[in-house]
mmCIF file of C-alpha atoms in Angstrom:
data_model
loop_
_atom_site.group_PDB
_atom_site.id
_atom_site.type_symbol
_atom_site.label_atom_id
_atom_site.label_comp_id
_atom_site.label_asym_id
_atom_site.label_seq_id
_atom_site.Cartn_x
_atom_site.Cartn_y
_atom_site.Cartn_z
ATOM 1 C CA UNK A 3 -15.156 -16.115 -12.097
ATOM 2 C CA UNK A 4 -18.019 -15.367 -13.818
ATOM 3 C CA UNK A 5 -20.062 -14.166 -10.943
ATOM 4 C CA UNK A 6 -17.045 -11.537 -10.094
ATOM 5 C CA UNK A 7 -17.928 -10.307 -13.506
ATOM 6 C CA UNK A 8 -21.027 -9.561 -12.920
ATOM 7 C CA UNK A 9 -20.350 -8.386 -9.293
ATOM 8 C CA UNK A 10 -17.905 -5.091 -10.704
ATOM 9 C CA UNK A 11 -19.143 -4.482 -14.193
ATOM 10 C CA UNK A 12 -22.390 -3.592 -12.251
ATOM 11 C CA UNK A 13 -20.556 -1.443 -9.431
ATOM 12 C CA UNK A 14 -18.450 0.099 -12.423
ATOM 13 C CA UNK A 15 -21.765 1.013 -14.454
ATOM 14 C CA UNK A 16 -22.450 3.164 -10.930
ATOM 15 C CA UNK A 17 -19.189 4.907 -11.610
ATOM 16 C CA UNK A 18 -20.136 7.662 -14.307
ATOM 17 C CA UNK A 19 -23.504 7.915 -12.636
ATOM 18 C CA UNK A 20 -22.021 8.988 -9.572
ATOM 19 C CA UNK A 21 -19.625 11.008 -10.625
ATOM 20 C CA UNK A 22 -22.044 12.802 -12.969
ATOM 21 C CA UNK A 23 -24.068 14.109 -9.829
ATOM 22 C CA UNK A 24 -21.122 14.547 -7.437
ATOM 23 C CA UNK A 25 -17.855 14.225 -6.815
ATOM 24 C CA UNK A 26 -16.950 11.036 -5.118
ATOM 25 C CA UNK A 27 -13.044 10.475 -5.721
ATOM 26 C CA UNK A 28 -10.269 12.182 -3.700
ATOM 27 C CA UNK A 29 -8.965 12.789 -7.797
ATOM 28 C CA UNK A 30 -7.281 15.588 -9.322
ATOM 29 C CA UNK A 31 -8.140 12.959 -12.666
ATOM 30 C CA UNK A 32 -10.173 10.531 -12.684
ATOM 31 C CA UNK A 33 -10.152 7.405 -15.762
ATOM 32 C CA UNK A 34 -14.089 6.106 -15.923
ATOM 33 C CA UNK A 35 -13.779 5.892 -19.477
ATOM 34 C CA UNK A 36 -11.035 3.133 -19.405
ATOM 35 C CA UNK A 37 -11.784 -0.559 -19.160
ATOM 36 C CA UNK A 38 -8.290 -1.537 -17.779
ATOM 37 C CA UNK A 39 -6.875 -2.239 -14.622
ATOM 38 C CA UNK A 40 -7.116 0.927 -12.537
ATOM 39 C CA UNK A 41 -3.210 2.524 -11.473
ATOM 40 C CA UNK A 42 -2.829 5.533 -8.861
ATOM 41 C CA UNK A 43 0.250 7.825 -9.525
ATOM 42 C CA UNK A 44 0.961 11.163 -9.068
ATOM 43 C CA UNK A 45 4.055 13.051 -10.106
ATOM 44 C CA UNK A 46 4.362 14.387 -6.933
ATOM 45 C CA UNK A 47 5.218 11.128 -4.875
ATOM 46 C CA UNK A 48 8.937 11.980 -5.407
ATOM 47 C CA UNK A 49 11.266 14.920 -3.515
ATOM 48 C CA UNK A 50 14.651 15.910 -3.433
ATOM 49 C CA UNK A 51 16.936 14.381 -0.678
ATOM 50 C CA UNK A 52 20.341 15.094 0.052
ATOM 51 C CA UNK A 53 23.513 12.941 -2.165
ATOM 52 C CA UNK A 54 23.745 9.568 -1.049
ATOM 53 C CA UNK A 55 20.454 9.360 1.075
ATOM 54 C CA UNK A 56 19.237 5.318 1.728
ATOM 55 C CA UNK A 57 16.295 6.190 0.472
ATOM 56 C CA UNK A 58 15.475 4.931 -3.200
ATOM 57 C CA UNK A 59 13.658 7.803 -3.843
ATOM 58 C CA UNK A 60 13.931 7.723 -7.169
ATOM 59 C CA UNK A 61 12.179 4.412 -7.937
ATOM 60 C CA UNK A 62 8.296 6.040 -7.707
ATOM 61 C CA UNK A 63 8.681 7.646 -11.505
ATOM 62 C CA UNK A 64 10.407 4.459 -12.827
ATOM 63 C CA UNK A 65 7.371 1.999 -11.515
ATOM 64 C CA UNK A 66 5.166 3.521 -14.104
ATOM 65 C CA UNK A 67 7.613 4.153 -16.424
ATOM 66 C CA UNK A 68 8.632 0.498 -16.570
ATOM 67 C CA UNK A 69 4.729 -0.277 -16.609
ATOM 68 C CA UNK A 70 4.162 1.940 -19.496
ATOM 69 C CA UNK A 71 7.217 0.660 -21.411
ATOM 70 C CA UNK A 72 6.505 -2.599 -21.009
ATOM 71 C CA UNK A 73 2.982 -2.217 -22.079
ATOM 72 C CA UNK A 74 1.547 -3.961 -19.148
ATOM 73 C CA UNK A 75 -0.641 -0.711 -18.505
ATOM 74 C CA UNK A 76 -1.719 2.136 -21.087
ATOM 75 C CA UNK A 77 -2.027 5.925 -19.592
ATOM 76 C CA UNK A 78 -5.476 6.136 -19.966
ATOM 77 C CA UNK A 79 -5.622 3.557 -16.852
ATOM 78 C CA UNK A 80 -3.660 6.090 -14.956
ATOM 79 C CA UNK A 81 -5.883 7.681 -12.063
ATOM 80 C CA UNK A 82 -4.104 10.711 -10.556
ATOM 81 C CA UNK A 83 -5.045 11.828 -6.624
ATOM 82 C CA UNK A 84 -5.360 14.740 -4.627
ATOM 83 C CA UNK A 85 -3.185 15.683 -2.301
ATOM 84 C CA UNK A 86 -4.277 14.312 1.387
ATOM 85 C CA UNK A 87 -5.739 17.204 3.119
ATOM 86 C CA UNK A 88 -5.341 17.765 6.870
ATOM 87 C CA UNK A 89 -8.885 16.966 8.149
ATOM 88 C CA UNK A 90 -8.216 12.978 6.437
ATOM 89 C CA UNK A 91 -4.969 12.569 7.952
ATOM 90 C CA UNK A 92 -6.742 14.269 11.229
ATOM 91 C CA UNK A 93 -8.551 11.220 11.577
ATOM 92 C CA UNK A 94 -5.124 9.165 12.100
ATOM 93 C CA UNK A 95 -2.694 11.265 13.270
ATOM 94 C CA UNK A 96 -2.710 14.256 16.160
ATOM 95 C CA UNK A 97 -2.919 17.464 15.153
ATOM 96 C CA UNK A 98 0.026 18.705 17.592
ATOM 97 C CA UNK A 99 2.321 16.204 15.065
ATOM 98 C CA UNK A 100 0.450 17.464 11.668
ATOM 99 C CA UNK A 101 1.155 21.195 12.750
ATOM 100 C CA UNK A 102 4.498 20.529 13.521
ATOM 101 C CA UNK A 103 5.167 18.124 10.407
ATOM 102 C CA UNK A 104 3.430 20.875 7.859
ATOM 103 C CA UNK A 105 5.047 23.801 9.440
ATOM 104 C CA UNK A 106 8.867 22.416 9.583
ATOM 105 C CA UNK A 107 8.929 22.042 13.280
ATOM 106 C CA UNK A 108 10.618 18.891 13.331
ATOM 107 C CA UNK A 109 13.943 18.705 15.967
ATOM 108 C CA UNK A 110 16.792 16.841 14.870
ATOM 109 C CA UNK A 111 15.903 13.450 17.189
ATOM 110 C CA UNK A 112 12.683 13.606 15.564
ATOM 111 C CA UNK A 113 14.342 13.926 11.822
ATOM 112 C CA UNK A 114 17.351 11.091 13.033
ATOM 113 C CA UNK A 115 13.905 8.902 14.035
ATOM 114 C CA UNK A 116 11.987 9.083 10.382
ATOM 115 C CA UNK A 117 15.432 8.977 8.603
ATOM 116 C CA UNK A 118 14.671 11.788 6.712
ATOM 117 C CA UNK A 119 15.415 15.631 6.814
ATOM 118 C CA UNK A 120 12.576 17.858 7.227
ATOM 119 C CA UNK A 121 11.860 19.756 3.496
ATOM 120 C CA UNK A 122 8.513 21.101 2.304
ATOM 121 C CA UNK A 123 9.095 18.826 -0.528
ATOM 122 C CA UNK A 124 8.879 15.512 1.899
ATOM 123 C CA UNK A 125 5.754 16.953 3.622
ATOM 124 C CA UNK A 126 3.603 17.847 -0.168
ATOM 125 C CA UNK A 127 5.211 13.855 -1.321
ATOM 126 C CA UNK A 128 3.750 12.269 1.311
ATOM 127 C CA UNK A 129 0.454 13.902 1.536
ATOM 128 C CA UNK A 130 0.235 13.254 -2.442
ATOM 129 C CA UNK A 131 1.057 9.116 -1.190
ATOM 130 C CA UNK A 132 -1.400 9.004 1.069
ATOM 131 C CA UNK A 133 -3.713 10.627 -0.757
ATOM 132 C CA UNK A 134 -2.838 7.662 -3.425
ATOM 133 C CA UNK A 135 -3.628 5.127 -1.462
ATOM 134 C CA UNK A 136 -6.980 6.710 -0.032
ATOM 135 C CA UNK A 137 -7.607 6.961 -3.903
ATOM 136 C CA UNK A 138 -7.092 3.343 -4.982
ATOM 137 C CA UNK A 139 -9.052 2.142 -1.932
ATOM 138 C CA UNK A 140 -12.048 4.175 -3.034
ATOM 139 C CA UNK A 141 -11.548 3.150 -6.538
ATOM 140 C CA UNK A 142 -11.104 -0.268 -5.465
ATOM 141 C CA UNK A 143 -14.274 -0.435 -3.930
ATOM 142 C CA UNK A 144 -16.127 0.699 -7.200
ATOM 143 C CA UNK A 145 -13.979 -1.528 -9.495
ATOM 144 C CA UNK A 146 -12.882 -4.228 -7.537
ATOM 145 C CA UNK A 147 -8.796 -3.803 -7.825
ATOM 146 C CA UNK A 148 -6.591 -0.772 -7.874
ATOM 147 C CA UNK A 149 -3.115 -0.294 -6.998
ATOM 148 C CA UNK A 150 -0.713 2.242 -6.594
ATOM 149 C CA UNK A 151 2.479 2.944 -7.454
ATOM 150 C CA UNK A 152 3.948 4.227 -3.789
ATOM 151 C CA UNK A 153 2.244 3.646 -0.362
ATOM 152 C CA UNK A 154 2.597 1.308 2.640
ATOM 153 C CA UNK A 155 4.037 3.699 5.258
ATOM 154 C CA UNK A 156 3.323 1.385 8.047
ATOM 155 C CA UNK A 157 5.692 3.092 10.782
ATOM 156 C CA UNK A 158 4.136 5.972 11.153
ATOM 157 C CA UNK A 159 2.056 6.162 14.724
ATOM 158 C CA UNK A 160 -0.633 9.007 15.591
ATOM 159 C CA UNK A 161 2.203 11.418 17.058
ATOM 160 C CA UNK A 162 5.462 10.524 15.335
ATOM 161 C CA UNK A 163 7.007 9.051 12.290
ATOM 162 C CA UNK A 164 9.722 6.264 12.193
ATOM 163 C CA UNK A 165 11.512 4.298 9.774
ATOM 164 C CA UNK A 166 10.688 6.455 6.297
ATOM 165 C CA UNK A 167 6.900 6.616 7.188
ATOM 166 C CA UNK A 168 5.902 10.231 8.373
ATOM 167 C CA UNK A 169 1.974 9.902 7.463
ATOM 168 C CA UNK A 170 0.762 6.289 8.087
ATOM 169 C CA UNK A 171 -1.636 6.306 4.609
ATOM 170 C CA UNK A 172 -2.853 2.611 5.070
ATOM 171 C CA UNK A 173 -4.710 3.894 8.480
ATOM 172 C CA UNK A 174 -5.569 6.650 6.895
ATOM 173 C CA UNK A 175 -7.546 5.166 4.045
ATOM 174 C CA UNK A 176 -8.741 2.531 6.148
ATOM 175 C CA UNK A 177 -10.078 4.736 8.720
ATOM 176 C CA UNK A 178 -11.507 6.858 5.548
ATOM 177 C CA UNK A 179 -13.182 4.276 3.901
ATOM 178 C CA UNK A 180 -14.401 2.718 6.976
ATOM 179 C CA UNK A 181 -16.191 5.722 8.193
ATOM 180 C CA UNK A 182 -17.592 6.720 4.691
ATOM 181 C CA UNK A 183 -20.558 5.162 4.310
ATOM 182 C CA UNK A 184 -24.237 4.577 6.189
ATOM 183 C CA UNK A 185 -22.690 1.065 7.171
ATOM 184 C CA UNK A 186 -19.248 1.104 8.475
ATOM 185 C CA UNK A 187 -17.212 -1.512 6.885
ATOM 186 C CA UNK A 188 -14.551 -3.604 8.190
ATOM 187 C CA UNK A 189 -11.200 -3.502 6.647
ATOM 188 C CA UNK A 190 -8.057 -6.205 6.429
ATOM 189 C CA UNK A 191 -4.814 -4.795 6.472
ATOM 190 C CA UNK A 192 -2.935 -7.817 5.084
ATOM 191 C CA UNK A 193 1.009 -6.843 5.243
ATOM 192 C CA UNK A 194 3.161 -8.678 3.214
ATOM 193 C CA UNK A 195 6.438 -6.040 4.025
ATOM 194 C CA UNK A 196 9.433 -7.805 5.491
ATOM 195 C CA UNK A 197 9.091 -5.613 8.622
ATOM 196 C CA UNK A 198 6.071 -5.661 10.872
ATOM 197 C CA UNK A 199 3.792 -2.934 10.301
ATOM 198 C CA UNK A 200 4.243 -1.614 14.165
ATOM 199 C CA UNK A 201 2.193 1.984 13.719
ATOM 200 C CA UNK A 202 -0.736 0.489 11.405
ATOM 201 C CA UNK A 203 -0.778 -2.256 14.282
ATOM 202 C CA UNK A 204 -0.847 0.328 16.977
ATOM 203 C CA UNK A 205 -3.281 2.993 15.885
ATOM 204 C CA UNK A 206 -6.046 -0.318 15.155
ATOM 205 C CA UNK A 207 -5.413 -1.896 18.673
ATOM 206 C CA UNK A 208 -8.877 -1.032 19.636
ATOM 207 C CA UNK A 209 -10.984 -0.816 16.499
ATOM 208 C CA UNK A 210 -12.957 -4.090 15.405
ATOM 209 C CA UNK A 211 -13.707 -2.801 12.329
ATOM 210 C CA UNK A 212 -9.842 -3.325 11.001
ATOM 211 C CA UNK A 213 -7.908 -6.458 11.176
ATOM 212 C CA UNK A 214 -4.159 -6.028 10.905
ATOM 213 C CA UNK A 215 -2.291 -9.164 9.522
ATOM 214 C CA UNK A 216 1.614 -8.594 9.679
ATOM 215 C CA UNK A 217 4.208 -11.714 7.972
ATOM 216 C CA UNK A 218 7.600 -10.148 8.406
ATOM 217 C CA UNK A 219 11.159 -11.016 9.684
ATOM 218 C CA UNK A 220 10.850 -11.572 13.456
ATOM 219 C CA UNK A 221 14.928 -10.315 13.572
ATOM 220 C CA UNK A 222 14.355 -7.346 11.856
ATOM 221 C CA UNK A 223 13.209 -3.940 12.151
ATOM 222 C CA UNK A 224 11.927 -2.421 14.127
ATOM 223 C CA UNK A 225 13.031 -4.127 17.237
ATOM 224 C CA UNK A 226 10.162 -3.337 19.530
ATOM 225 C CA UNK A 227 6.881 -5.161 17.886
ATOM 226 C CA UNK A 228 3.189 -4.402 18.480
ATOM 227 C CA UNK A 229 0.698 -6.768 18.492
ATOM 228 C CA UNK A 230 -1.093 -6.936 14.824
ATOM 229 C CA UNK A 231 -4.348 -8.470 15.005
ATOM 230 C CA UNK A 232 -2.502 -11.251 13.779
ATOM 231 C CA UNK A 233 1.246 -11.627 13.450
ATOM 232 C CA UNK A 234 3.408 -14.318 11.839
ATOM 233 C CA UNK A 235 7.117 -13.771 12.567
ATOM 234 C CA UNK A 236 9.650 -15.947 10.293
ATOM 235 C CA UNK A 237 13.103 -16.592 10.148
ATOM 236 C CA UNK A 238 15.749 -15.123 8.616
ATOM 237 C CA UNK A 239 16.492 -17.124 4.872
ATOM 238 C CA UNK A 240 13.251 -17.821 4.176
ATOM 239 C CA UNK A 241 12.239 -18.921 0.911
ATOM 240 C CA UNK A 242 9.533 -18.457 -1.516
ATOM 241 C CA UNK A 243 8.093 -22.049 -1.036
ATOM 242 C CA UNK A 244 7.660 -21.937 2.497
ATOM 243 C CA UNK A 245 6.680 -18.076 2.820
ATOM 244 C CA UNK A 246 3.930 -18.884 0.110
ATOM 245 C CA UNK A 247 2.624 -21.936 2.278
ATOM 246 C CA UNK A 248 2.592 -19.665 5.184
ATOM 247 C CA UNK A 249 0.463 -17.016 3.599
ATOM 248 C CA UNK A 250 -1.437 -19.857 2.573
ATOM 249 C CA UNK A 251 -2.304 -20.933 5.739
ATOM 250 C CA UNK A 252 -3.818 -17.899 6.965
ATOM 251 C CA UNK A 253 -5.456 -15.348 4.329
ATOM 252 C CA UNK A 254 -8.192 -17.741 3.184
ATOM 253 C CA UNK A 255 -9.261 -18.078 7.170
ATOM 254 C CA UNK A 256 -9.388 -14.747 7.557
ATOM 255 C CA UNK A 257 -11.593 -13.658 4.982
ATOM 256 C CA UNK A 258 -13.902 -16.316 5.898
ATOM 257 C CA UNK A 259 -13.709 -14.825 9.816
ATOM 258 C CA UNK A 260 -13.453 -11.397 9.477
ATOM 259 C CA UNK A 261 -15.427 -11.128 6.428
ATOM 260 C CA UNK A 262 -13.952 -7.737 5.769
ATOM 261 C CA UNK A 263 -15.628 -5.118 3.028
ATOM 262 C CA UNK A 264 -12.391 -4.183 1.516
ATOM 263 C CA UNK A 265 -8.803 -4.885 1.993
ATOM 264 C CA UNK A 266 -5.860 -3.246 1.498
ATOM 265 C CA UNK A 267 -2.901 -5.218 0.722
ATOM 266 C CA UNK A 268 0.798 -3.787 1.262
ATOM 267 C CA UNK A 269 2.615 -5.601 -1.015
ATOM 268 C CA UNK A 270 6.364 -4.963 0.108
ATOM 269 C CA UNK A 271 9.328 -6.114 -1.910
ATOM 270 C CA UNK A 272 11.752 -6.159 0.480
ATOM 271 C CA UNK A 273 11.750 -9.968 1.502
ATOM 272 C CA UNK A 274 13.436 -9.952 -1.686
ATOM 273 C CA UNK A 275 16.502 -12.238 -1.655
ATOM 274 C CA UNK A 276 18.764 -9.344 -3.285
ATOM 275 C CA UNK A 277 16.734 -6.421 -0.843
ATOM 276 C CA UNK A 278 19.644 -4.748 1.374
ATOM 277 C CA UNK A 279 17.142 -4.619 4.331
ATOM 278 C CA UNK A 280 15.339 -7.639 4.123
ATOM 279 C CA UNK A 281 16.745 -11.113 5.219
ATOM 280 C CA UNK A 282 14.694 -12.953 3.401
ATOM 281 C CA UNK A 283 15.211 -15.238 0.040
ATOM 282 C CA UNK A 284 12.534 -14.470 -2.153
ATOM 283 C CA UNK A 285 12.611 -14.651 -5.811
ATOM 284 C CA UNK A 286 10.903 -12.156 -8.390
ATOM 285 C CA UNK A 287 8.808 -15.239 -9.271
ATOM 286 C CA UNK A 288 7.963 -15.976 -5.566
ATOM 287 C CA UNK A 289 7.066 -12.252 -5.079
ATOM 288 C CA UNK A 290 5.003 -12.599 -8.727
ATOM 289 C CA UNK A 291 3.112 -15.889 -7.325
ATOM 290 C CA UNK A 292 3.249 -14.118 -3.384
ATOM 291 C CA UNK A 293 1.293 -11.233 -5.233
ATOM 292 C CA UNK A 294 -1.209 -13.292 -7.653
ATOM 293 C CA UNK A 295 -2.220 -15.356 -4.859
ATOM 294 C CA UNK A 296 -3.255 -12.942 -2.199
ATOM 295 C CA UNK A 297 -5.530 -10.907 -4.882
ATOM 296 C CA UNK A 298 -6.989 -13.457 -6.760
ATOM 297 C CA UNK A 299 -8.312 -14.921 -3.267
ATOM 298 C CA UNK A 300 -9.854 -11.703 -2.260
ATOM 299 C CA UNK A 301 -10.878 -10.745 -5.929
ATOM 300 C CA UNK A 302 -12.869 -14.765 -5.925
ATOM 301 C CA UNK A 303 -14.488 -14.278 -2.759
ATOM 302 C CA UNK A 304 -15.891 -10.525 -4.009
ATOM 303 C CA UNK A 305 -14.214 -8.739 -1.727
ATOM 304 C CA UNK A 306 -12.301 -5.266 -3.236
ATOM 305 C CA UNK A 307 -8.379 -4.753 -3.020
ATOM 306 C CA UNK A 308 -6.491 -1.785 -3.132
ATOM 307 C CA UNK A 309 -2.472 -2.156 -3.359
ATOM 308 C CA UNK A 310 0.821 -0.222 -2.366
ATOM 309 C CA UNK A 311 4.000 -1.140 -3.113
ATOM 310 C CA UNK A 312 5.220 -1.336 0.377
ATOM 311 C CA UNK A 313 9.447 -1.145 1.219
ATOM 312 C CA UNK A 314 12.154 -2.109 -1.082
ATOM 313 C CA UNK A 315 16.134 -0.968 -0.671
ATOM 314 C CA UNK A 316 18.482 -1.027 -3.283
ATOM 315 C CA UNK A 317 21.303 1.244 -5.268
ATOM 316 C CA UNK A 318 19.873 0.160 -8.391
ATOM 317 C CA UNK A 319 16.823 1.717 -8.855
ATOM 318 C CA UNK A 320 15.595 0.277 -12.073
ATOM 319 C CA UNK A 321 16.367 -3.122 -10.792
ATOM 320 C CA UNK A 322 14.343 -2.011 -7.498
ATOM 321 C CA UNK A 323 11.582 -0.035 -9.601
ATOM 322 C CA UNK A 324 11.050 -3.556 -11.869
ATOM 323 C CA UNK A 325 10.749 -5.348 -8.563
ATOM 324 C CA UNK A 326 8.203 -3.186 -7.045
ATOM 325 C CA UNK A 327 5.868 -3.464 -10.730
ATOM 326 C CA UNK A 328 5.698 -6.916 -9.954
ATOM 327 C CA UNK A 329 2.111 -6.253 -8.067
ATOM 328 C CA UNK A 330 0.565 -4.525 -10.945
ATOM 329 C CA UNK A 331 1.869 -6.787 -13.224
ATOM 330 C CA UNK A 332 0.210 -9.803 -11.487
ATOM 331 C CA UNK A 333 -2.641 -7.469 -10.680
ATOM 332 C CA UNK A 334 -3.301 -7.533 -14.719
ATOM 333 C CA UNK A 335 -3.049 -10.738 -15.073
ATOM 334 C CA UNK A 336 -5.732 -10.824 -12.091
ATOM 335 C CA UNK A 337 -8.336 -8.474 -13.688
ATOM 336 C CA UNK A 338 -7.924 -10.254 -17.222
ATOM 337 C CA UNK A 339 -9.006 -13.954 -15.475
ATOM 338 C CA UNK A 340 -11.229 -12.495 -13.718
ATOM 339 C CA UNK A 341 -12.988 -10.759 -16.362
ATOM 340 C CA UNK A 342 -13.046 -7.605 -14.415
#
């Protein structure tokens, strides 16, 4: 523990150097001057959708609003991002789909595909998400931890959208952060969402420099898989004992294999026992100890991890909101052992 400390209160000192000479954050505000653990949100990450939509929508504002309340978080830990611009999510998706996603030229099988209609308010909301998780990643790697409050649109391929993902932002910061630097650094996608992350596992097929790891509900969405780097399919019922021991089994390995430089973790709440997509039977504490676990064995071996708060369905959005603040909550208790 003691040698993290040392590891990111040195990278922080590099912070206000950095940013003194240059910009170096994809920010609209950045928070050097707090000590806390770093939290991306931007206003923006909601839109309007029609009465009634499936969608929880709604729950984005009432993540950090529940943080704040609750006093797990102050706003002077609160980093706020840029929106993603189009060269960034160039490097993901084609620029026949981007033209045609900015400009409203989405058809109706498209729209029926993504689950959502087309609005200039869905396309600025998920630019400002990805943009989120391209910020906490880069923060991340400068503090150690960071996590957002919206992300993990895993669905999304290079030429479509699917299942509420229309800009796939965990490629996009990985493929950001990957190419960024002198050395390009390898990147673990470890995604915890009850269904299989089919367009992050499709657009890294071919790169060596990200590993996808998926653990989701082999009978549920979406119904045609690709192959992850590494996929663990479970049953439907589930509980948090077993799910644990199969995380277990697997994240320390990779880290040791892979060795990546940073991971991004896409901490879904929907194998939630009460989640009305999930089939699962998670508890809040099995999501809380699902959540510790995974970052406090990246945080020990030095590596950096940005979060997102991945899927989660329900009417009641404070109940659902609460749910998805589990991650930052454990990601506090995290950075306080840690002594980051």
């Amino acid at each position: 523990m003691t040698c993290m400390k040392r590891i990111f209160s040195k990278t922080r000192r590099l912070v206000g150097v950095t940013l003194a000479s240059g910009r170096c954050f994809h920010a609209e505000l950045v928070r050097t001057e707090s000590s806390g653990l770093p939290i991306v949100h931007h206003s923006k990450y909601v839109c309007e959708l029609p009465a009634n939509h499936r969608f929880p929508m709604a729950k984005f504002p009432r993540v950090l609003h529940f943080l704040l309340q609750d006093q797990v978080i102050t706003e002077k830990q609160v980093w706020v991002p840029e929106i993603a611009s189009k060269d960034l999510l160039g490097a993901v998706h084609t620029e026949d789909y981007l033209d045609n996603f900015i400009s409203g030229r989405i058809n109706e099988q498209e729209q029926r595909r993504t689950g959502f209609p087309w609005s200039e308010g869905i396309v600025r909301r998920c630019r400002y998400e990805t943009g989120g998780t391209v910020l906490a990643a880069e923060v991340a790697l400068r503090r150690g931890l960071a996590c957002s409050t919206a992300g993990g649109t895993h669905h999304a391929f290079p030429s479509y959208g699917s299942g509420f993902c229309l800009l796939n932002d965990l490629a996009v910061a990985a493929k950001y952060l990957m190419n960024s630097s002198s050395r390009k650094r390898k990147v673990l996608i470890v995604d915890l969402d009850v269904h299989q992350g089919d367009g992050t596992a499709f657009i890294f097929k071919d790169e060596p420099s990200v590993f996808t790891f998926s653990v989701h509900c082999g009978k549920n969405f979406p119904v045609r898989k690709q192959q992850s780097d590494l996929d663990i399919s479970v049953e439907d019922g589930l509980e948090d004992k077993e799910y644990l021991s199969t995380v277990a089994e697997h994240l320390p390995w990779l880290l040791e294999t892979f060795r990546p430089d940073l991971v991004l973790y896409d901490a879904g709440v929907d194998p939630h026992r009460d989640d009305e997509l999930g089939r699962l039977r998670l508890t809040d504490q099995g999501l809380y100890q699902r959540d510790l676990y995974v970052m406090k064995t990246v945080v020990k071996r030095g590596v950096p991890i940005a979060t997102v708060i991945g899927g989660g369905y329900s009417r009641d959005i404070d109940k659902l909101a609460l749910r998805h603040s589990i991650v930052h909550r454990a990601a506090t208790q995290v950075w306080r052992e840690c002594g980051m």
